[in-house]
mmCIF file of C-alpha atoms in Angstrom:
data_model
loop_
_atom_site.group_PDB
_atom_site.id
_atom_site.type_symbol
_atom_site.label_atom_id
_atom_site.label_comp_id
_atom_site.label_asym_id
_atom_site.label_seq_id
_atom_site.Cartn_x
_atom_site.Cartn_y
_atom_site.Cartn_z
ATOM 1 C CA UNK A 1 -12.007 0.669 3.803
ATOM 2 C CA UNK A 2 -14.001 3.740 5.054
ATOM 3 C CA UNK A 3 -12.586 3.050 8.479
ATOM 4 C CA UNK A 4 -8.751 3.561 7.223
ATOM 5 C CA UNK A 5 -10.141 6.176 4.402
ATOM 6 C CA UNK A 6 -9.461 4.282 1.826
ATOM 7 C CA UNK A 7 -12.322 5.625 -0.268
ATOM 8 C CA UNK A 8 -13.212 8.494 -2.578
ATOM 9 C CA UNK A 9 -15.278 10.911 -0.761
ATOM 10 C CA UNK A 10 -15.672 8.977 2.606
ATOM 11 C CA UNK A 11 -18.378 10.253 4.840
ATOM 12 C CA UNK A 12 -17.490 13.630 7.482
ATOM 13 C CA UNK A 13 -16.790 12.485 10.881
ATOM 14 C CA UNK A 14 -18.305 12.295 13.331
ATOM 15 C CA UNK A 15 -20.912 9.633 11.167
ATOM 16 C CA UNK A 16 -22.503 5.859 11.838
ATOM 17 C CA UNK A 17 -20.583 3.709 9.612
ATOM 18 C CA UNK A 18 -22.115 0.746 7.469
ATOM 19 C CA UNK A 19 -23.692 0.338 3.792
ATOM 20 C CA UNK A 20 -26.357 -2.333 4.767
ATOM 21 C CA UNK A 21 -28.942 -3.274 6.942
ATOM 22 C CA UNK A 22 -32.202 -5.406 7.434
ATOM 23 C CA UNK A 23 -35.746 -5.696 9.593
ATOM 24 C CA UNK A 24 -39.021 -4.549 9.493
ATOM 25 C CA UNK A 25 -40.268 -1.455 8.033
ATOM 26 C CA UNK A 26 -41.288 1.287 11.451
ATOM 27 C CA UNK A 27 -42.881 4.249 9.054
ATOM 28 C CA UNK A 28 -43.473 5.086 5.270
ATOM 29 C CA UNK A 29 -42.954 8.275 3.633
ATOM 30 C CA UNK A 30 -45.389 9.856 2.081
ATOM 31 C CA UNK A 31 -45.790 8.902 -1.381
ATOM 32 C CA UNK A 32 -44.002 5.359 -0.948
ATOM 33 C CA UNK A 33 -46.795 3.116 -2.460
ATOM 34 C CA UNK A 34 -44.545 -0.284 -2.607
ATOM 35 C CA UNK A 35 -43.766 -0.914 1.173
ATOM 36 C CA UNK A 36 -45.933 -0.600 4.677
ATOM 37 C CA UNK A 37 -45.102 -1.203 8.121
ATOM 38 C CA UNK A 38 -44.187 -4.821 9.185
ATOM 39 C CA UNK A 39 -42.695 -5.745 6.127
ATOM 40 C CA UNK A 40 -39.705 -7.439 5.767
ATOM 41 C CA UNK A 41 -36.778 -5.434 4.230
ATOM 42 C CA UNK A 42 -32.947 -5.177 3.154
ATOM 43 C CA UNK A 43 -31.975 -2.113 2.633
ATOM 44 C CA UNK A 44 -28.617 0.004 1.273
ATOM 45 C CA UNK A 45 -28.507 2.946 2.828
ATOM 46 C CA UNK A 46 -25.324 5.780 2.544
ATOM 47 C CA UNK A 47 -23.922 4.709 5.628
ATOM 48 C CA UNK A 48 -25.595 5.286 9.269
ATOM 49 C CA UNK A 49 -26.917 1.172 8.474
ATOM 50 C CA UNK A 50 -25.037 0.525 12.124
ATOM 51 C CA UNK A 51 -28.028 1.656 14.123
ATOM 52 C CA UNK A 52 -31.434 0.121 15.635
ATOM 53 C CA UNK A 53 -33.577 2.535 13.366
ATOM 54 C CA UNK A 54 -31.979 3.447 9.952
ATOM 55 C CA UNK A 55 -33.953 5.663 7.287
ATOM 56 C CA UNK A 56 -33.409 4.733 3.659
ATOM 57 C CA UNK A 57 -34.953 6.124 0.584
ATOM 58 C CA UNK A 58 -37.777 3.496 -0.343
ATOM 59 C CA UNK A 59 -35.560 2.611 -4.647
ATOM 60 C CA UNK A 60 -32.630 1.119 -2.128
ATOM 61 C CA UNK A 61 -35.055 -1.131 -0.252
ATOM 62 C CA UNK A 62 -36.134 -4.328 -0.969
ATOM 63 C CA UNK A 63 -38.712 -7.228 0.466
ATOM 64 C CA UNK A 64 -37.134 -10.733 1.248
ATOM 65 C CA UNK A 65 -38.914 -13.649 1.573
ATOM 66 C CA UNK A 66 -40.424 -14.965 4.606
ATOM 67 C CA UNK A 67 -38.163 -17.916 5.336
ATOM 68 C CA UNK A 68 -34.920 -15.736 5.151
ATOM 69 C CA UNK A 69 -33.512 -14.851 8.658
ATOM 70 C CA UNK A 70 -32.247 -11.206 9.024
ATOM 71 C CA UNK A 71 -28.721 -11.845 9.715
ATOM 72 C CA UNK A 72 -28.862 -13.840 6.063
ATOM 73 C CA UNK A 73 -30.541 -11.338 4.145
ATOM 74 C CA UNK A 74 -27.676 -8.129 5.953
ATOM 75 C CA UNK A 75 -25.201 -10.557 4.459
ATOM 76 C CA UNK A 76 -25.970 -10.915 1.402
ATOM 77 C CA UNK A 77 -26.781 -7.819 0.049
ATOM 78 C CA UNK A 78 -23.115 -6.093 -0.451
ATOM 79 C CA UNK A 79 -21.445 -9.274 -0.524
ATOM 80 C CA UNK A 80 -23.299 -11.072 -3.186
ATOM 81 C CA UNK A 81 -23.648 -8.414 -5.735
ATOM 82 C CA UNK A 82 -20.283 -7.203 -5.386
ATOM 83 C CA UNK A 83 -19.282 -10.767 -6.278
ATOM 84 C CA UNK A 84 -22.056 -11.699 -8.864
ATOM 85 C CA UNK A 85 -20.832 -8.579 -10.797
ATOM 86 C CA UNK A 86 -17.197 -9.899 -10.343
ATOM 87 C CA UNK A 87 -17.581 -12.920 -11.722
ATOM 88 C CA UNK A 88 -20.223 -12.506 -14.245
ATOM 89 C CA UNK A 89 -19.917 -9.239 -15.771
ATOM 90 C CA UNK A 90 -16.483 -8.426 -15.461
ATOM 91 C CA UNK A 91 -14.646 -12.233 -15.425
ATOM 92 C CA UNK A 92 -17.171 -13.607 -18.005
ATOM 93 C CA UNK A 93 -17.017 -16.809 -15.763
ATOM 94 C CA UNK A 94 -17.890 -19.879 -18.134
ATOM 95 C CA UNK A 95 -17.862 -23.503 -17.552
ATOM 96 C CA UNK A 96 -14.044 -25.452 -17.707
ATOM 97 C CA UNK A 97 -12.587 -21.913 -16.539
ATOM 98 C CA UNK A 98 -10.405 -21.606 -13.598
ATOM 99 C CA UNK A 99 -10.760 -18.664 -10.783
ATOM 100 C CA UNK A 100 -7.583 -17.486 -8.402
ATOM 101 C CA UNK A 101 -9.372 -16.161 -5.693
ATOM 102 C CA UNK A 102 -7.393 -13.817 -3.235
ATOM 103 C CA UNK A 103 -9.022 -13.403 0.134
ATOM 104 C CA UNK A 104 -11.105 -16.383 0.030
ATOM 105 C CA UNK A 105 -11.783 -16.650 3.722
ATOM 106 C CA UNK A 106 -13.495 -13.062 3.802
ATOM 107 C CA UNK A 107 -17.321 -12.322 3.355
ATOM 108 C CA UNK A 108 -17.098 -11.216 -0.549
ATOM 109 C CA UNK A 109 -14.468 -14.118 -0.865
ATOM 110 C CA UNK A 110 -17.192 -16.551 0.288
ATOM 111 C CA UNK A 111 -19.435 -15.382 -1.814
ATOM 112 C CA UNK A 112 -17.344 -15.647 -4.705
ATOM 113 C CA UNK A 113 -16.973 -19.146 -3.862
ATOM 114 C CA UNK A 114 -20.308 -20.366 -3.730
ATOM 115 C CA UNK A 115 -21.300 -18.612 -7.320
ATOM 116 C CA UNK A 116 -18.737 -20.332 -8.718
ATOM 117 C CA UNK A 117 -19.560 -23.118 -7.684
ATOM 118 C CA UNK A 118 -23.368 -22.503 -10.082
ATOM 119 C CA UNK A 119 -20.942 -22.985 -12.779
ATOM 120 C CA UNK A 120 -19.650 -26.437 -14.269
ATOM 121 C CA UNK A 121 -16.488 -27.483 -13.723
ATOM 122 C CA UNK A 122 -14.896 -24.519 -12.518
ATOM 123 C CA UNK A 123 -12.118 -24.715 -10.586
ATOM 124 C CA UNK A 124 -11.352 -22.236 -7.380
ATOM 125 C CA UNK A 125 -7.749 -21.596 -6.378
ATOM 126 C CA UNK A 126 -8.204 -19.940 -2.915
ATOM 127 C CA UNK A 127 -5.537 -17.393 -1.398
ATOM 128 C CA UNK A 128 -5.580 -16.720 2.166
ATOM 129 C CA UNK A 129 -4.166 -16.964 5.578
ATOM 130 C CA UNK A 130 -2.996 -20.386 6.725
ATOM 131 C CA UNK A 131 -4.595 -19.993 9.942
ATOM 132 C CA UNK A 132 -7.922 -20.645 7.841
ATOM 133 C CA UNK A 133 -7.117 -23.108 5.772
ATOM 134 C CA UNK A 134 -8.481 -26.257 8.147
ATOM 135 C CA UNK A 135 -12.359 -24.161 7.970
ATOM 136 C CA UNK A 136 -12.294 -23.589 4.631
ATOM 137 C CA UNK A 137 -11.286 -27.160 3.597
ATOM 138 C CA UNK A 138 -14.112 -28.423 5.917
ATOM 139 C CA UNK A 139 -16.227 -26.236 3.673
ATOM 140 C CA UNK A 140 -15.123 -28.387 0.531
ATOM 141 C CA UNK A 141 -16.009 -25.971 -1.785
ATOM 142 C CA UNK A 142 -12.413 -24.735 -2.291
ATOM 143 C CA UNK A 143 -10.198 -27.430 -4.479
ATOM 144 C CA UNK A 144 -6.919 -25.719 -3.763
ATOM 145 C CA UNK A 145 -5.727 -23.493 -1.122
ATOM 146 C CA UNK A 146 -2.653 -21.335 -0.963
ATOM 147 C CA UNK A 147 -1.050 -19.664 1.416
ATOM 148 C CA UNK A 148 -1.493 -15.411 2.074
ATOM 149 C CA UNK A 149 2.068 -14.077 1.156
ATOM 150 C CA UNK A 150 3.504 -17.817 -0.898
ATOM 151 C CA UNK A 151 4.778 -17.766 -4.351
ATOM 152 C CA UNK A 152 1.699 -18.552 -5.525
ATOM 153 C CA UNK A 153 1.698 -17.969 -9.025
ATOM 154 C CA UNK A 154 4.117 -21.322 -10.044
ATOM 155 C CA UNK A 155 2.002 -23.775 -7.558
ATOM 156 C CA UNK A 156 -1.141 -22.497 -9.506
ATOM 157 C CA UNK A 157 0.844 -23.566 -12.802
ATOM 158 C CA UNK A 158 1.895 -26.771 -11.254
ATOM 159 C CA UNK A 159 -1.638 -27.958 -9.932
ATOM 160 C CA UNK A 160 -3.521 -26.237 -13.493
ATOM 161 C CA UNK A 161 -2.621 -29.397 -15.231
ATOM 162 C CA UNK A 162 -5.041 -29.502 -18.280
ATOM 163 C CA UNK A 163 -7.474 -27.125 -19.026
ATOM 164 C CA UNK A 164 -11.065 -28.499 -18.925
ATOM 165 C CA UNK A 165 -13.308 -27.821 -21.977
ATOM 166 C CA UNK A 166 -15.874 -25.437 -22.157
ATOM 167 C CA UNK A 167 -19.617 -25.732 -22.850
ATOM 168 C CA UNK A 168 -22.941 -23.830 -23.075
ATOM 169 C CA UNK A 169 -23.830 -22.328 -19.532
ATOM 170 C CA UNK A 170 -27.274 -20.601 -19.144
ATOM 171 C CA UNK A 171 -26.271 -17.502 -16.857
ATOM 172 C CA UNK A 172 -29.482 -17.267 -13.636
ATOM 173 C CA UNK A 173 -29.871 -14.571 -11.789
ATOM 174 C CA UNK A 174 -28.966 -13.626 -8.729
ATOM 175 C CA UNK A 175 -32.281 -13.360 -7.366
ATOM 176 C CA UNK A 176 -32.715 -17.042 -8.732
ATOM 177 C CA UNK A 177 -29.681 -18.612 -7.222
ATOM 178 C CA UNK A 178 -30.956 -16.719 -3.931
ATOM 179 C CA UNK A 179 -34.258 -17.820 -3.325
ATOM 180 C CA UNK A 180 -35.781 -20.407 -5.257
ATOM 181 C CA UNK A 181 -36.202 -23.663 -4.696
ATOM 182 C CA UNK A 182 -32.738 -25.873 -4.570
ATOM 183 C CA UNK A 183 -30.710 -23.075 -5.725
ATOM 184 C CA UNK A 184 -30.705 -21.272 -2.518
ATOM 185 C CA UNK A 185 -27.453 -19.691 -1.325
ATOM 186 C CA UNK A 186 -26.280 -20.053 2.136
ATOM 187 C CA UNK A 187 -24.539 -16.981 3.047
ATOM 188 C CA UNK A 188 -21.669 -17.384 5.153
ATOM 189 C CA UNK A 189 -21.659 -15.462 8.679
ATOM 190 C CA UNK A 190 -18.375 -15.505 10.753
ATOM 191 C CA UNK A 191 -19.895 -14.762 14.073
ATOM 192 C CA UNK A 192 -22.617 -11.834 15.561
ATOM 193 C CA UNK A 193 -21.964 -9.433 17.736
ATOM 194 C CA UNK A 194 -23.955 -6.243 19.606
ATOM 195 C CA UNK A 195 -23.588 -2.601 18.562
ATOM 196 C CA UNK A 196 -21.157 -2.339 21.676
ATOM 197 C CA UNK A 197 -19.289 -4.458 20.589
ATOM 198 C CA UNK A 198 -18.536 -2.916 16.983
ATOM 199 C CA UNK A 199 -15.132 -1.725 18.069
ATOM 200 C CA UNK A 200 -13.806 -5.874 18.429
ATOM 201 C CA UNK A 201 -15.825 -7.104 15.380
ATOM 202 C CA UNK A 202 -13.953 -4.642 13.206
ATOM 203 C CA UNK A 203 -10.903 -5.571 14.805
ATOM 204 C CA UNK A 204 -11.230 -9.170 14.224
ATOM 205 C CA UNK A 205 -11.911 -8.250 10.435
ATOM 206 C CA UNK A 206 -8.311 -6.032 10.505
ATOM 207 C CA UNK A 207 -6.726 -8.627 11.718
ATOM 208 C CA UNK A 208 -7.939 -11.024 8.854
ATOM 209 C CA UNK A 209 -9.527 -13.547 11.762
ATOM 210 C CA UNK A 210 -12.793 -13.632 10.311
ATOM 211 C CA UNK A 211 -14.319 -16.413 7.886
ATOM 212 C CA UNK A 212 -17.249 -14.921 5.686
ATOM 213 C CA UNK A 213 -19.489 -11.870 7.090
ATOM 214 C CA UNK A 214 -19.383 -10.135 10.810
ATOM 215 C CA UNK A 215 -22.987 -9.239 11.760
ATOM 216 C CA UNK A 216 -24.034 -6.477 14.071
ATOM 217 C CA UNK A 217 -27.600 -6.987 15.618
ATOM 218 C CA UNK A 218 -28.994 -4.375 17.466
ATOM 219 C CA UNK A 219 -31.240 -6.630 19.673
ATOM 220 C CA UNK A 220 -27.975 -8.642 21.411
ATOM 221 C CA UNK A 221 -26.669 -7.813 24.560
ATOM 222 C CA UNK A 222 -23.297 -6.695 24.676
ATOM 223 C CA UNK A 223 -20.023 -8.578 26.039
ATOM 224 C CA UNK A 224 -19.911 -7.967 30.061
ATOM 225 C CA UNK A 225 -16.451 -5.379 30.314
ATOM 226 C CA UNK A 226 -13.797 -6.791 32.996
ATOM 227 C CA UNK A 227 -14.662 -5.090 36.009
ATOM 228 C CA UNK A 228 -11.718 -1.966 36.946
ATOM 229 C CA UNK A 229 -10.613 -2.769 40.298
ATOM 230 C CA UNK A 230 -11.224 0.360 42.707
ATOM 231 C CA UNK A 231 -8.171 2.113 44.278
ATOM 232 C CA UNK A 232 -8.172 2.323 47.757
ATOM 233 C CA UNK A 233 -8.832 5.994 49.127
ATOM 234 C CA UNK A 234 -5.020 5.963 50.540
ATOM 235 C CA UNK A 235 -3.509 5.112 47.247
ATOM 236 C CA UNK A 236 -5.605 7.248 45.070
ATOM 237 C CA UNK A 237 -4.992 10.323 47.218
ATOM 238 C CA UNK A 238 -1.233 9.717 46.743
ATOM 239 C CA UNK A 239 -1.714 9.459 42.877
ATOM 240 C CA UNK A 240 -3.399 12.633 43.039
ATOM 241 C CA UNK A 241 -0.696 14.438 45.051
ATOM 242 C CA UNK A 242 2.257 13.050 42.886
ATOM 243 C CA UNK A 243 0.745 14.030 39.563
ATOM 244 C CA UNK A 244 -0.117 18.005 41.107
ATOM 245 C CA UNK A 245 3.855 18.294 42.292
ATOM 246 C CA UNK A 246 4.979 17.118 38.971
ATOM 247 C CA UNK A 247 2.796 19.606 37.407
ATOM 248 C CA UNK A 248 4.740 22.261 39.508
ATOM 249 C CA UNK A 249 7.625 20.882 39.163
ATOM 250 C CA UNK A 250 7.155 21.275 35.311
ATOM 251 C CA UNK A 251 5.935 24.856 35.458
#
């Protein structure tokens, strides 16, 4: 969305893109009591996240635990909250409910998913493209998918059939369903790719290819380019000449 502008205020070009990030704390400002070097952070900062060294004010960072990899900890941060507060503060998500889910192959989407699935008897409607409909149902965690672009909204009635009743549901945290014991939260993580390689990874996400988050890690080496085949000396000097005639023949 900030690539296309699709934001209020987006950031003044030319900028480093990305809202999250995650790795070891390098240096502390002075006065930050709560952190020290080598521990290990997520962090939210206002963009500039897509780089190997990122500075953050020290209220938008936060540990993780020890056995949580990087990658999982860079995709949970946006993702999850953005979909805890969807479900739970602004759906009110309670037990016997139903969710229509559009987008249910992308990172948020996934997330959505899997806190629903905290919740008893909930059912998930998925919407997305039919070229991901064979991962997702491997997933299981999906009971109905429909296709990006159908006439949903009658095959939603049609499969509804009665509405499951409702029951006391003690709302746990995020932090809870994140890290303690056997309520973890697997993020979901499409595929990682180098800081090179930013250009295709966004790509893949435009063209709606992707199935839960696209990771950037600064450490990977980037995809080899196809080599550019060299013009012979002949042929190049011919180029050359053609392109300074038509540039008189224009003037």
């Amino acid at each position: 969305m900030v690539r296309l502008g699709a934001i209020d205020s987006p950031p003044k070009t030319p900028c480093i893109l990305g809202l999250e990030c995650a790795g070891e704390v390098e240096a502390v400002g002075e006065g930050v009591e709560n952190f020290k070097v080598g521990d290990r952070v997520v962090a939210l900062p206002e963009f500039k996240a897509w780089a190997e060294l990122v500075t953050v004010p020290a209220k938008y960072v936060y540990h993780i635990p020890d056995e949580m990899s990087f990658a999982d900890a860079a995709a949970i941060a946006i993702n999850y909250i953005v979909a805890y507060i969807i479900l739970f503060d602004l759906a009110s998500i309670k037990p016997g409910k139903s969710v229509l889910l559009h987008s249910a192959g992308g990172g948020v989407g996934q997330a959505i998913v899997q806190l629903a699935r905290t919740v008893p008897n909930v059912q998930v409607f998925g919407v997305c493209s039919k070229n991901k409909h064979e991962a997702l149902k491997a997933g299981g965690l999906i009971d109905h998918l429909l296709e990006r672009g159908s006439d949903y909204t009658n095959e939603v009635r049609n499969l509804m059939g009665d509405t499951l009743s409702t029951c006391h549901h003690e709302r746990a945290t995020l932090k809870k369903l994140l890290v303690s014991p056997g309520g973890k939260i697997k993020p979901t993580i499409d595929s990682t790719w180098a800081l090179e390689d930013v250009a295709e990874a966004m790509q893949k996400m435009h063209d709606r290819k992707n199935i839960g988050k696209l990771i950037l890690d600064p450490a990977m080496e980037p995809k080899p380019k196809p080599a550019t085949p060299a013009k012979g000396k002949a042929k190049a000097k011919k180029e050359a000449s053609e392109e300074k005639n038509g540039e008189k023949e224009k003037k």
